[in-house]
């Protein structure tokens, strides 16, 4: 299934809850930088949400997975407008009651930004290991483990897997202010982060948890960026928190 965002086809999949219920909440789930909607941790979180009675809408963002657009040309603006389009699509589904946003890493950052913009329609958010350091890293010239001059951004950067990323990614990221988005969103927030994350420091989630009006942080001791060791603790945290949200 595709959701079309201004001519770009975004590969997406809806999974309804196991009880096959009529109307239900829906959680949009967004993967991270270089990721896609079939990653192990994305599928595990989706399955858990389906088990507690939520539909899920997983989507491959611009330039990722089986969506259109090229990786090299993706930016946080493109992901953000993708997210706004996917939110509107979800709101138009007749079986959907409350709308939630969940995202991993760069997808977690994206849902934090989108929730601020759509705060009147987003019930709660679940940023998992959110890559909130990207904008400040872009301003400081520290991204992808390669220092660069933030006033003279290279036209092309190299990612850790050797793929090319246009310098406009950095120019866009430099304009984004995560604190403003955090300040605007007053709904409930579940943050989950491994304290041995090698890609996004756990401090990102600690800072966000302090700054949000209504946040709960679950740290996973010893776990890494994609929860290779304790994915079950991630899904336990999601299951417990979402069950509480659905009561209220
Ligand atoms: C970076 C570290 C992490 C970066 C992006 C990420 C673009 C995102 C990781 C993810 O989404 O999984 O320096 O620079």
Short mmCIF file of N, CA and C in Angstrom, two decimals, residues 30 75-81 83-84 87 101 105-119 122 125 127 130-132 134-135 139 172-173 175-185 212:
data_model
loop_
_atom_site.label_atom_id
_atom_site.label_comp_id
_atom_site.label_asym_id
_atom_site.label_seq_id
_atom_site.Cartn_x
_atom_site.Cartn_y
_atom_site.Cartn_z
N UNK A 30 7.54 5.21 12.77
CA UNK A 30 8.53 5.70 11.80
C UNK A 30 9.92 5.19 12.18
N UNK A 75 15.88 14.84 3.69
CA UNK A 75 16.17 15.84 4.72
C UNK A 75 15.09 15.71 5.80
N UNK A 76 15.32 16.35 6.93
CA UNK A 76 14.30 16.33 7.99
C UNK A 76 13.04 17.07 7.56
N UNK A 77 13.15 18.07 6.67
CA UNK A 77 11.93 18.72 6.17
C UNK A 77 11.09 17.72 5.38
N UNK A 78 11.76 16.93 4.52
CA UNK A 78 11.00 15.95 3.73
C UNK A 78 10.34 14.92 4.65
N UNK A 79 11.08 14.46 5.65
CA UNK A 79 10.49 13.48 6.59
C UNK A 79 9.34 14.11 7.37
N UNK A 80 9.49 15.37 7.71
CA UNK A 80 8.45 16.04 8.48
C UNK A 80 7.18 16.22 7.65
N UNK A 81 7.32 16.61 6.39
CA UNK A 81 6.12 16.74 5.56
C UNK A 81 5.54 15.36 5.25
N UNK A 83 5.52 12.97 7.41
CA UNK A 83 4.80 12.64 8.65
C UNK A 83 3.46 13.37 8.70
N UNK A 84 3.43 14.64 8.30
CA UNK A 84 2.17 15.40 8.32
C UNK A 84 1.15 14.75 7.39
N UNK A 87 -0.10 11.48 8.94
CA UNK A 87 -1.04 11.79 10.02
C UNK A 87 -2.42 12.11 9.44
N UNK A 101 1.82 8.68 17.89
CA UNK A 101 3.01 8.65 17.02
C UNK A 101 4.15 7.97 17.76
N UNK A 105 14.78 6.78 16.73
CA UNK A 105 15.97 7.56 16.39
C UNK A 105 15.63 8.79 15.53
N UNK A 106 16.07 8.86 14.28
CA UNK A 106 15.68 10.02 13.47
C UNK A 106 14.15 10.04 13.31
N UNK A 107 13.54 8.88 13.32
CA UNK A 107 12.07 8.81 13.30
C UNK A 107 11.47 9.30 14.62
N UNK A 108 12.20 9.11 15.72
CA UNK A 108 11.77 9.63 17.01
C UNK A 108 11.82 11.15 17.05
N UNK A 109 12.90 11.68 16.50
CA UNK A 109 13.00 13.14 16.36
C UNK A 109 11.86 13.67 15.49
N UNK A 110 11.61 12.97 14.39
CA UNK A 110 10.54 13.40 13.47
C UNK A 110 9.19 13.43 14.18
N UNK A 111 8.88 12.43 15.00
CA UNK A 111 7.57 12.45 15.66
C UNK A 111 7.51 13.53 16.75
N UNK A 112 8.64 13.84 17.36
CA UNK A 112 8.65 14.95 18.32
C UNK A 112 8.33 16.28 17.63
N UNK A 113 8.88 16.48 16.45
CA UNK A 113 8.63 17.71 15.70
C UNK A 113 7.19 17.73 15.17
N UNK A 114 6.74 16.59 14.65
CA UNK A 114 5.39 16.52 14.08
C UNK A 114 4.33 16.67 15.17
N UNK A 115 4.59 16.11 16.35
CA UNK A 115 3.62 16.19 17.45
C UNK A 115 3.40 17.65 17.86
N UNK A 116 4.48 18.43 17.84
CA UNK A 116 4.33 19.84 18.20
C UNK A 116 3.44 20.55 17.17
N UNK A 117 3.61 20.21 15.90
CA UNK A 117 2.82 20.86 14.85
C UNK A 117 1.38 20.39 14.83
N UNK A 118 1.15 19.13 15.21
CA UNK A 118 -0.20 18.53 15.16
C UNK A 118 -0.68 18.24 16.58
N UNK A 119 -0.31 19.11 17.53
CA UNK A 119 -0.57 18.82 18.94
C UNK A 119 -2.04 18.71 19.27
N UNK A 122 -2.81 14.78 18.15
CA UNK A 122 -1.94 13.65 18.56
C UNK A 122 -2.11 13.41 20.05
N UNK A 125 2.83 10.42 22.39
CA UNK A 125 3.92 10.03 21.49
C UNK A 125 4.90 9.09 22.20
N UNK A 127 8.71 8.39 21.45
CA UNK A 127 10.00 8.48 20.77
C UNK A 127 10.97 7.46 21.38
N UNK A 130 15.42 8.69 20.65
CA UNK A 130 15.27 9.79 19.68
C UNK A 130 16.58 10.53 19.43
N UNK A 131 16.87 10.75 18.16
CA UNK A 131 18.15 11.37 17.76
C UNK A 131 18.04 12.89 17.83
N UNK A 132 17.80 13.38 19.06
CA UNK A 132 17.58 14.81 19.25
C UNK A 132 18.85 15.64 19.11
N UNK A 134 20.76 15.63 16.48
CA UNK A 134 21.09 15.91 15.07
C UNK A 134 21.12 17.42 14.79
N UNK A 135 20.08 18.20 15.16
CA UNK A 135 20.14 19.64 14.83
C UNK A 135 21.34 20.35 15.44
N UNK A 139 24.68 22.11 13.67
CA UNK A 139 25.17 23.48 13.93
C UNK A 139 26.62 23.48 14.41
N UNK A 172 19.40 21.89 6.36
CA UNK A 172 18.04 21.78 6.91
C UNK A 172 18.11 21.53 8.42
N UNK A 173 18.93 20.57 8.82
CA UNK A 173 18.99 20.20 10.25
C UNK A 173 19.40 21.39 11.10
N UNK A 175 18.47 24.32 10.97
CA UNK A 175 17.37 25.26 11.25
C UNK A 175 16.41 24.75 12.32
N UNK A 176 16.56 23.49 12.74
CA UNK A 176 15.55 22.86 13.60
C UNK A 176 15.89 23.04 15.07
N UNK A 177 14.88 23.41 15.86
CA UNK A 177 15.08 23.65 17.29
C UNK A 177 14.19 22.73 18.11
N UNK A 178 14.80 21.66 18.58
CA UNK A 178 14.05 20.61 19.26
C UNK A 178 13.38 21.14 20.53
N UNK A 179 14.07 22.05 21.26
CA UNK A 179 13.49 22.56 22.52
C UNK A 179 12.13 23.21 22.28
N UNK A 180 11.99 23.90 21.14
CA UNK A 180 10.71 24.56 20.85
C UNK A 180 9.60 23.53 20.65
N UNK A 181 9.94 22.43 19.98
CA UNK A 181 8.94 21.38 19.74
C UNK A 181 8.55 20.72 21.06
N UNK A 182 9.54 20.50 21.92
CA UNK A 182 9.27 19.89 23.23
C UNK A 182 8.37 20.79 24.06
N UNK A 183 8.63 22.06 24.04
CA UNK A 183 7.86 23.05 24.79
C UNK A 183 6.40 23.09 24.34
N UNK A 184 6.18 22.91 23.04
CA UNK A 184 4.81 23.03 22.50
C UNK A 184 3.94 21.82 22.79
N UNK A 185 4.54 20.64 22.96
CA UNK A 185 3.74 19.43 23.09
C UNK A 185 3.51 19.09 24.56
N UNK A 212 10.06 17.79 28.69
CA UNK A 212 8.64 17.61 28.37
C UNK A 212 7.78 17.84 29.61
#
